[in-house]
Amino acid sequence: MQLRQQLEALDGKGYGAYKSLKGHYPFPDFTLHVDYVQGDPFAAPSQVRVTVPQTVAQFPDALYQTPSRAMALADYLNRQFDQATQQGSGQQGSGKSGLIAIARPSQVVLIRSAAQVSATGVEMRFTVGLPAFGRRIAGRQAVTLLCDRLPQLVDQTLRYGNLDAAAVRHHCEMVEAADGLRAQLPAHNLVAFVADGAILPRRSGVDDRPLTQALPFQSPASLRVSFDLPNGITVTGMGIPPGVTLIVGGGYHGKSTLLRAIAAGIYTHIPGDGREFVVTNPAAMKIRAEDGRSVTGVDISPFINDLPQGVSTQHFSTANASGSTSQAANLIEAVGAGAQVLLIDEDPSATNFMIRDRRMQALIAKAREPITPFVDKVQQLYTDHGVSTILVMGGSGDYFDGADTVIALDAYRPQEVTAQAQAIAAQYPTTRQSEGGDHFGTIAPRVILPEGIDPSQGRRDINIKVRDTDEIRFGTETLDLSAVESLMEPTQLRAIALAMVYAQRYYLDGQRPLTTALSAVLADMAHQGLDCLTPEPRGDLASFRGLDLAATLNRLRSLQVKSSGPETA
Ligand code: ADP
Ligand code: MG
């Protein structure tokens, strides 16, 4: 075979000679495409693809006929391929020599560029470390890697006949059922659903697999609903209606865990995760305080007014937001970008953004307090803007008055206590003065200017790097995204960084509102796939929401927006 001879001929040469490998190589069952060749054994590894025609892969078309199933099947193959690369022979030689690696999926199912399935066939994208000893090409090891191990991997993981057919089908059917469940939420007038039997807690802060020996979720009878899902699946569980929902209960009784599971419900989880049928309105956004973040031209006046030194809050900008101003900006930006459900936990919230009780009102007059607390705005947000809130609040009963639904957790067991909370609110009035006025206030469309988005650094036009799910290096700037909890994989951050460049080039023209630009970017991705973001095919991207792209853009320190409100000195 041509590749084998080519590799043998390269043996012992300087590493740079590998560059000649770029190209396409037909194997009996698939084609190998070498898209990018690394410059040395310690550099980022080489990028390759294999395409396997359906005549070989032989997946029944029922497994990829709907968008959910196609995504699920590709996700399944991605996981199989990843697992198989973990086993058997690995690194031999210098640096990354001999290593095969595909983007590693988290617990959620996403559209990923690493694995794609269609009627044409299967395409997998991954990296290989082309083998060397020192800086000399290890030709024989390269033959083993590309001509022996790779065909084995393809055979083992990408042919239907060699997979566990029942497991493949189960994966596709469960994902389709969960996606179907999420799609049914509006018709049932719900913003979230948590299935009976779901396992919500995770093993640890760094291990997203289900906690073993957790108490399975059981819905309170009064909130229990049932759904008939695709593939003959029926589920029962707790439905959360729109409006204001409080999650209360003693410390360590599972409040934050429930909210985190609801937040994760924007995604569909793999079978075995425990949250397979925990689903949430996909336009839900977790909001928290994030002091130190940069804010550019946001109208936070529904919450903050009369700052010292006459700083404008209708067009508020700062390089170093406080707890309360950052939380206000996070909330207004999210709603402005299309969030329909806000998820707020008391733990990472700014206390003075959340509450201001009777005694504090008596001591510090309204005229001396710039902050209008969320407790006076949460109902207005729903009545004026149709935005629901699910709020974990163990620390203040002042929220009872504005709550439509109250769920109490007792040793991880939820009960509905709406009536009790209302009776208590009537029996013990807060005697607070409401400070929120009659309306929430307008949320003006946001127009982002293209000038503020610059991915270049030095001689490089595009310098983008991603660290875990927390950080994007964008041009000369390091963007901290640790407060954007909806991002699950580095692949999403990479795609978002590229989408910022794409949005700037095609849609952020200084006229279009951000929401219109976001929809346009997502529509292009839906039609053309993630590949529309890059000139070359890449295997390290995954799907994301417009809300998360907006959240990233809004945190850019170099951001410029078109001024809408009056600027105060
Ligand atoms: P809270 O916010 O009410 O203080 P957390 O949600 O932080 O409580 O949960 C406290 C601890 O209980 C966490 O370690 C969490 O993993 C664990 N936990 C939560 N739900 C369950 C459950 N259903 N079964 C077992 N442990 C749980
Ligand atoms: Mg908590």
XYZ file of C-alpha atoms and ligand atoms in Angstrom:
597
model
C 0.000 0.000 0.000
C 1.143 3.499 -0.886
C 1.032 4.967 2.662
C 3.023 2.079 4.135
C 5.816 2.543 1.602
C 5.756 6.288 2.044
C 6.157 5.953 5.821
C 8.920 3.370 5.518
C 10.777 5.716 3.182
C 10.496 8.513 5.782
C 12.128 6.409 8.516
C 15.102 8.141 10.106
C 14.585 11.438 8.294
C 14.168 14.784 10.047
C 10.712 15.338 11.539
C 9.845 18.074 8.998
C 9.715 15.434 6.246
C 6.357 14.291 7.682
C 4.845 17.416 6.061
C 4.721 15.472 2.782
C 1.982 13.270 4.298
C -0.738 15.891 3.874
C -3.325 14.333 1.567
C -5.834 11.505 1.143
C -5.132 7.795 1.476
C -7.589 5.098 0.372
C -7.760 2.026 2.616
C -9.885 -0.997 1.720
C -12.696 0.080 4.098
C -12.227 3.817 4.524
C -10.278 6.864 3.458
C -7.734 8.564 5.690
C -7.374 12.311 5.251
C -4.307 13.959 6.706
C -5.366 17.595 7.049
C -2.587 19.066 9.144
C 0.861 17.771 9.970
C 2.540 18.816 13.224
C 5.940 20.519 13.091
C 7.634 18.502 15.828
C 6.826 15.597 18.142
C 6.049 17.886 21.093
C 3.787 20.335 19.197
C -0.002 20.070 18.888
C -0.557 16.680 17.201
C -1.520 16.178 13.559
C -5.160 16.462 12.513
C -6.683 13.641 10.531
C -10.096 12.328 9.481
C -11.409 8.959 8.444
C -14.465 8.641 6.229
C -16.225 5.299 6.220
C -18.946 4.789 3.585
C -22.284 3.338 4.738
C -21.617 0.359 2.448
C -18.972 -0.550 5.050
C -20.329 1.063 8.231
C -23.848 -0.291 7.583
C -25.813 1.675 10.155
C -29.557 1.172 9.677
C -30.941 4.499 8.496
C -33.524 4.457 11.305
C -30.614 5.230 13.648
C -29.849 8.586 12.061
C -33.078 9.647 10.360
C -34.166 12.343 12.824
C -31.854 15.172 13.912
C -31.898 13.886 17.519
C -30.964 10.373 16.457
C -28.215 11.526 14.117
C -26.720 13.595 16.936
C -27.094 10.659 19.354
C -25.508 8.111 17.027
C -22.551 10.382 16.306
C -22.196 10.979 20.046
C -22.218 7.233 20.662
C -19.515 6.591 18.059
C -17.438 9.445 19.451
C -17.547 7.776 22.888
C -16.736 4.323 21.502
C -13.811 5.691 19.545
C -12.560 7.624 22.564
C -12.747 4.548 24.795
C -10.973 2.375 22.257
C -8.100 4.858 21.965
C -7.639 4.594 25.742
C -6.979 0.878 25.517
C -4.009 -0.872 24.045
C -0.705 0.532 22.966
C -0.240 4.240 23.456
C 2.689 6.548 23.450
C 5.956 5.221 22.130
C 8.818 7.526 21.260
C 9.175 11.240 21.918
C 6.411 13.665 22.892
C 2.981 12.611 21.647
C 4.403 9.878 19.410
C 1.849 7.165 18.712
C -1.074 8.763 20.539
C -4.515 8.826 18.937
C -7.011 11.200 20.557
C -10.534 12.351 19.788
C -12.296 15.228 21.557
C -13.627 13.722 24.778
C -17.394 14.100 25.316
C -18.765 15.153 28.703
C -22.006 13.744 30.150
C -24.084 15.668 27.606
C -25.003 14.976 24.019
C -23.972 17.748 21.629
C -23.444 18.176 17.933
C -19.687 17.772 17.618
C -17.388 18.147 14.653
C -15.443 15.079 15.842
C -18.120 12.614 14.732
C -20.718 12.848 12.004
C -23.109 10.322 10.518
C -25.206 10.626 7.370
C -26.542 8.482 4.557
C -23.123 8.863 2.908
C -21.282 7.380 5.844
C -19.400 8.099 9.035
C -16.738 10.750 9.436
C -14.481 10.865 12.487
C -11.956 13.608 13.173
C -9.143 13.166 15.649
C -5.465 13.762 16.190
C -2.456 11.492 15.896
C 1.015 12.025 17.265
C 3.282 11.122 14.362
C 6.048 8.992 15.927
C 9.641 10.057 16.352
C 12.721 9.233 18.350
C 14.177 12.599 19.232
C 13.615 14.617 16.071
C 14.007 11.615 13.747
C 10.953 10.062 12.134
C 10.151 6.616 13.505
C 8.870 5.150 10.240
C 8.123 1.657 11.470
C 6.117 2.999 14.432
C 4.230 5.256 12.015
C 3.307 2.212 9.937
C 2.019 0.425 13.040
C 0.014 3.495 14.045
C -1.589 4.402 10.729
C -1.639 1.124 8.803
C -2.382 -1.385 11.601
C -3.851 0.294 14.662
C -6.067 2.787 12.800
C -7.836 0.184 10.608
C -8.401 -1.859 13.788
C -9.974 1.137 15.522
C -12.232 1.814 12.565
C -13.255 -1.810 12.381
C -13.888 -2.049 16.106
C -15.825 1.208 16.614
C -17.326 2.416 13.336
C -18.971 -0.689 11.904
C -22.486 -1.373 13.069
C -21.917 -5.128 12.987
C -19.136 -4.876 15.568
C -21.080 -2.744 18.041
C -23.622 -3.657 20.702
C -26.764 -3.112 18.607
C -29.092 -2.903 21.620
C -26.893 -0.286 23.301
C -26.664 1.823 20.133
C -30.423 1.759 19.715
C -31.034 2.546 23.375
C -28.698 5.557 23.161
C -30.511 6.938 20.107
C -33.999 6.285 21.489
C -33.285 7.792 24.894
C -31.765 10.940 23.424
C -34.685 11.324 21.060
C -37.141 10.816 23.936
C -35.416 13.439 26.108
C -35.305 15.943 23.253
C -38.994 15.205 22.677
C -39.722 15.775 26.357
C -37.989 19.153 26.300
C -39.933 20.136 23.196
C -43.216 19.266 24.955
C -42.597 21.546 27.962
C -44.333 24.659 26.521
C -47.475 22.710 25.569
C -47.677 21.491 29.171
C -47.046 25.011 30.448
C -43.820 24.055 32.192
C -40.342 25.565 32.274
C -38.633 22.480 33.702
C -39.272 18.840 34.521
C -37.448 16.481 36.907
C -38.307 12.827 36.458
C -39.137 10.476 39.294
C -36.144 8.249 39.902
C -33.633 10.777 38.562
C -30.218 10.896 40.256
C -29.290 14.547 40.692
C -26.098 14.777 42.775
C -22.718 14.315 41.103
C -19.695 12.450 42.389
C -17.649 15.559 42.980
C -17.025 19.062 41.756
C -14.641 17.658 39.165
C -16.471 14.414 38.379
C -19.809 14.898 36.636
C -20.868 11.256 36.822
C -23.789 10.354 39.113
C -23.173 9.992 42.837
C -23.488 6.359 43.813
C -25.949 5.731 46.652
C -27.897 8.927 46.076
C -31.538 9.239 47.011
C -33.509 9.090 43.744
C -35.769 12.054 43.055
C -39.476 11.714 43.926
C -41.909 14.414 42.840
C -44.372 15.877 45.327
C -47.828 14.549 44.365
C -49.178 18.063 43.766
C -46.593 18.843 41.080
C -46.512 15.434 39.447
C -47.133 15.263 35.701
C -46.665 12.482 33.202
C -45.483 12.481 29.599
C -45.746 10.109 26.691
C -42.455 10.326 24.848
C -41.148 9.049 21.517
C -40.135 5.368 21.356
C -42.901 4.239 23.703
C -41.308 5.774 26.794
C -43.499 7.208 29.572
C -42.159 9.311 32.425
C -43.621 10.902 35.531
C -42.021 13.598 37.608
C -42.114 17.120 38.946
C -43.194 19.875 36.577
C -42.175 23.448 37.339
C -44.651 25.985 35.961
C -43.687 29.439 34.664
C -43.589 32.380 37.089
C -41.556 32.628 40.261
C -40.524 29.360 41.898
C -38.692 29.203 45.212
C -36.640 26.242 46.311
C -36.318 26.399 50.098
C -35.088 24.078 52.828
C -32.338 23.702 55.377
C -28.659 23.848 54.564
C -27.260 20.658 53.019
C -30.735 19.397 52.094
C -30.105 19.390 48.336
C -31.320 22.798 47.109
C -28.287 23.741 45.050
C -28.087 20.214 43.671
C -31.668 20.434 42.406
C -31.041 23.829 40.802
C -27.835 22.582 39.186
C -29.687 19.614 37.709
C -32.368 21.953 36.365
C -29.640 24.158 34.858
C -28.067 21.108 33.208
C -31.495 20.243 31.755
C -30.866 22.562 28.802
C -28.814 19.604 27.540
C -29.731 15.983 26.976
C -27.650 13.567 29.035
C -26.336 10.157 28.084
C -28.041 6.990 29.337
C -26.719 6.152 32.804
C -26.188 9.797 33.761
C -29.151 9.902 36.125
C -30.494 13.091 34.546
C -31.753 11.490 31.328
C -35.215 12.941 31.872
C -34.383 16.149 33.671
C -35.162 18.774 31.056
C -35.413 22.528 31.073
C -36.510 25.277 28.726
C -33.431 25.646 26.489
C -33.467 29.414 27.031
C -32.681 29.057 30.742
C -29.656 30.856 32.124
C -27.995 30.665 35.512
C -27.287 34.097 36.958
C -24.767 34.831 39.679
C -22.565 37.559 41.058
C -19.237 37.852 39.298
C -17.277 40.703 40.798
C -14.318 41.869 38.774
C -15.950 41.216 35.415
C -15.983 43.815 32.680
C -19.351 45.357 31.735
C -19.894 47.486 28.640
C -22.830 49.803 28.125
C -25.586 47.885 29.918
C -28.739 49.526 31.253
C -28.785 48.183 34.798
C -31.126 50.943 36.006
C -33.938 48.495 36.882
C -31.644 47.450 39.747
C -29.033 50.129 40.278
C -29.453 53.912 40.336
C -27.714 56.991 41.682
C -24.250 55.572 41.989
C -21.684 57.791 43.699
C -19.948 60.297 41.414
C -22.901 60.300 38.995
C -21.814 57.114 37.190
C -24.469 56.246 34.585
C -26.458 53.101 35.209
C -28.462 53.386 31.981
C -25.294 52.905 30.018
C -23.180 51.277 32.650
C -19.584 50.360 31.927
C -16.880 49.205 34.273
C -13.672 47.219 34.089
C -14.239 45.903 37.576
C -17.877 45.309 38.528
C -18.951 44.842 42.134
C -20.969 41.851 43.304
C -24.332 43.560 42.880
C -23.579 45.432 39.634
C -22.127 42.280 38.071
C -25.204 40.271 39.003
C -27.485 43.019 37.663
C -25.507 43.132 34.390
C -25.521 39.339 34.076
C -29.292 39.317 34.481
C -30.061 42.201 32.105
C -27.660 40.874 29.461
C -29.182 37.393 29.643
C -32.744 38.666 29.293
C -31.626 40.990 26.506
C -30.105 38.011 24.680
C -33.342 36.012 24.931
C -33.286 34.160 28.262
C -36.769 33.012 29.272
C -35.937 31.378 32.575
C -33.453 32.629 35.159
C -31.883 30.222 37.619
C -30.480 31.880 40.710
C -28.842 30.278 43.723
C -28.389 32.257 46.914
C -24.903 30.743 47.389
C -23.066 32.659 44.624
C -25.392 35.678 44.698
C -24.657 39.144 46.063
C -26.656 39.488 49.283
C -27.443 43.172 48.722
C -28.705 42.358 45.219
C -31.075 39.723 46.618
C -32.514 41.185 49.832
C -33.072 44.374 51.803
C -35.231 43.884 54.841
C -37.389 46.184 56.905
C -34.716 46.995 59.438
C -32.145 47.873 56.812
C -34.715 50.064 55.068
C -35.171 51.909 58.352
C -31.464 52.408 58.915
C -30.328 53.182 55.339
C -32.898 55.309 53.532
C -33.863 54.391 49.968
C -32.245 57.638 48.804
C -28.896 56.381 50.112
C -29.099 52.879 48.627
C -28.427 52.599 44.860
C -29.653 48.989 44.723
C -33.251 47.948 44.187
C -33.214 44.366 45.457
C -34.289 41.463 43.269
C -37.061 40.637 45.737
C -38.888 43.746 44.450
C -38.286 42.919 40.768
C -38.731 39.175 40.454
C -42.524 39.248 39.903
C -42.291 42.220 37.517
C -39.777 40.334 35.448
C -42.441 37.727 34.835
C -45.483 39.991 34.423
C -43.721 42.609 32.265
C -41.269 40.462 30.301
C -42.583 36.899 30.642
C -39.288 35.778 32.178
C -39.626 33.094 34.870
C -37.257 32.657 37.811
C -36.342 29.552 39.759
C -34.632 30.682 42.920
C -32.857 28.784 45.663
C -33.504 30.782 48.813
C -32.971 29.205 52.205
C -32.046 32.484 53.877
C -34.952 34.901 53.437
C -38.713 34.482 53.702
C -39.173 37.941 52.187
C -39.507 36.162 48.846
C -42.716 34.354 49.867
C -44.900 37.278 48.785
C -43.792 37.220 45.157
C -43.619 33.437 44.750
C -46.030 31.408 42.617
C -44.647 28.015 43.614
C -42.628 27.041 46.671
C -40.788 23.732 46.856
C -39.198 22.671 50.146
C -36.424 20.099 50.267
C -36.212 17.936 53.331
C -33.306 15.494 53.307
C -33.331 15.650 49.469
C -37.090 14.973 49.348
C -39.127 17.749 47.717
C -42.535 18.835 49.004
C -44.749 21.562 47.663
C -45.306 24.178 50.389
C -46.835 27.037 48.385
C -49.953 27.276 50.558
C -47.959 27.225 53.802
C -45.593 29.898 52.545
C -48.537 32.085 51.560
C -50.223 31.588 54.922
C -46.991 32.524 56.686
C -46.607 35.589 54.471
C -50.121 36.662 55.521
C -49.511 35.915 59.204
C -46.103 37.603 59.406
C -46.058 40.503 56.943
C -42.513 41.626 56.171
C -43.640 45.248 56.688
C -41.092 46.084 54.032
C -41.581 49.052 51.755
C -41.623 47.809 48.172
C -38.923 49.707 46.296
C -39.403 48.304 42.811
C -41.849 50.841 41.355
C -44.703 49.767 39.086
C -42.714 48.202 36.284
C -39.537 46.290 35.727
C -38.258 48.782 33.156
C -37.403 48.382 29.500
C -34.618 46.159 28.243
C -33.250 47.897 25.176
C -31.861 45.971 22.189
C -28.084 45.800 22.315
C -25.933 46.671 19.310
C -22.356 45.413 19.404
C -19.823 47.215 17.230
C -17.406 45.130 15.129
C -14.405 47.300 16.113
C -14.276 45.936 19.653
C -13.748 42.333 18.569
C -10.153 41.597 17.678
C -8.819 38.025 17.649
C -5.378 38.990 16.363
C -2.137 38.952 18.262
C 1.203 40.010 16.833
C 1.558 38.526 13.369
C -1.304 36.074 13.871
C -4.708 37.097 12.482
C -6.513 34.702 14.736
C -5.098 33.691 18.075
C -7.610 31.569 19.932
C -6.845 29.177 22.760
C -9.117 27.486 25.216
C -8.421 26.308 28.738
C -10.878 23.753 30.091
C -14.399 25.245 30.267
C -13.244 28.391 32.065
C -11.135 30.465 29.792
C -10.763 31.664 26.222
C -7.632 33.371 25.039
C -8.962 35.707 22.333
C -6.320 37.802 20.609
C -4.465 39.564 23.393
C -7.287 39.157 25.894
C -7.991 36.380 28.388
C -11.722 35.919 28.861
C -12.851 34.422 32.145
C -15.959 32.292 31.565
C -16.008 30.433 34.866
C -19.288 32.177 35.753
C -20.976 30.931 32.568
C -21.954 27.597 34.052
C -23.883 26.429 31.002
C -20.673 25.612 29.118
C -19.843 21.930 29.462
C -16.931 21.229 27.109
C -13.790 23.001 25.840
C -15.092 22.185 22.347
C -17.963 24.597 22.986
C -15.625 27.382 24.071
C -13.516 26.915 20.948
C -16.598 27.053 18.732
C -17.844 30.157 20.546
C -14.490 31.897 20.080
C -14.612 31.142 16.358
C -18.256 32.220 16.244
C -17.281 35.598 17.690
C -14.945 36.072 14.743
C -17.641 34.822 12.356
C -20.329 37.068 13.854
C -18.031 40.049 13.648
C -17.195 39.362 10.021
C -20.718 38.732 8.765
C -23.340 40.075 11.135
C -22.180 42.589 13.709
C -22.384 45.598 11.419
C -23.083 48.273 14.009
C -26.795 48.270 13.079
C -28.211 44.813 13.717
C -29.311 44.095 17.265
C -27.288 41.364 18.966
C -30.279 38.986 19.083
C -30.673 39.174 15.283
C -26.953 38.539 14.790
C -27.059 35.560 17.186
C -29.991 34.004 15.304
C -28.168 34.475 12.008
C -25.017 32.747 13.294
C -27.031 29.844 14.713
C -29.044 29.505 11.502
C -25.820 29.248 9.473
C -24.537 26.582 11.851
C -27.812 24.680 11.609
C -27.668 24.678 7.789
C -23.943 24.309 7.143
C -22.749 22.651 10.328
C -19.937 23.736 12.625
C -17.605 23.734 9.626
C -18.954 27.123 8.566
C -16.880 28.597 11.403
C -13.522 27.458 10.035
C -11.711 27.388 6.691
C -10.345 23.864 7.377
C -12.211 20.902 8.835
C -11.583 20.584 12.575
C -12.540 17.946 15.070
C -12.546 20.038 18.217
C -15.803 21.999 18.040
C -19.260 21.490 19.532
C -22.639 23.188 19.471
C -23.569 26.020 21.826
C -26.472 28.390 22.431
C -26.882 31.971 21.294
C -27.199 32.848 24.986
C -23.714 31.518 25.660
C -22.212 33.281 22.647
C -23.799 36.496 23.938
C -22.481 35.863 27.453
C -18.974 35.460 26.041
C -19.136 38.547 23.831
C -20.483 40.599 26.711
C -17.468 39.726 28.860
C -14.904 40.946 26.328
C -12.927 43.773 27.892
C -12.417 45.378 24.500
C -16.152 45.322 23.677
C -17.762 48.397 22.148
C -21.509 48.904 21.943
C -23.658 51.485 20.256
C -24.808 53.934 22.867
C -28.573 53.901 23.320
C -29.156 55.565 26.665
C -27.879 58.961 27.738
C -24.318 58.982 28.983
C -23.786 60.719 32.298
C -20.521 62.243 33.314
P -27.987 22.900 49.912
O -27.873 23.765 48.699
O -29.415 22.684 50.310
O -27.174 23.404 51.055
P -26.607 20.881 48.379
O -27.432 20.799 47.154
O -25.319 21.625 48.271
O -27.436 21.434 49.588
O -26.353 19.389 48.817
C -25.603 19.054 49.955
C -24.935 17.695 49.768
O -25.908 16.669 49.610
C -24.054 17.637 48.527
O -22.852 16.999 48.862
C -24.848 16.809 47.554
O -24.026 16.079 46.667
C -25.641 15.893 48.463
N -26.921 15.493 47.850
C -27.790 16.303 47.194
N -28.868 15.614 46.766
C -28.675 14.334 47.158
C -29.437 13.125 47.014
N -30.597 13.105 46.354
N -28.916 11.991 47.525
C -27.734 12.005 48.176
N -26.991 13.094 48.358
C -27.432 14.262 47.855
Mg -26.725 25.527 48.446
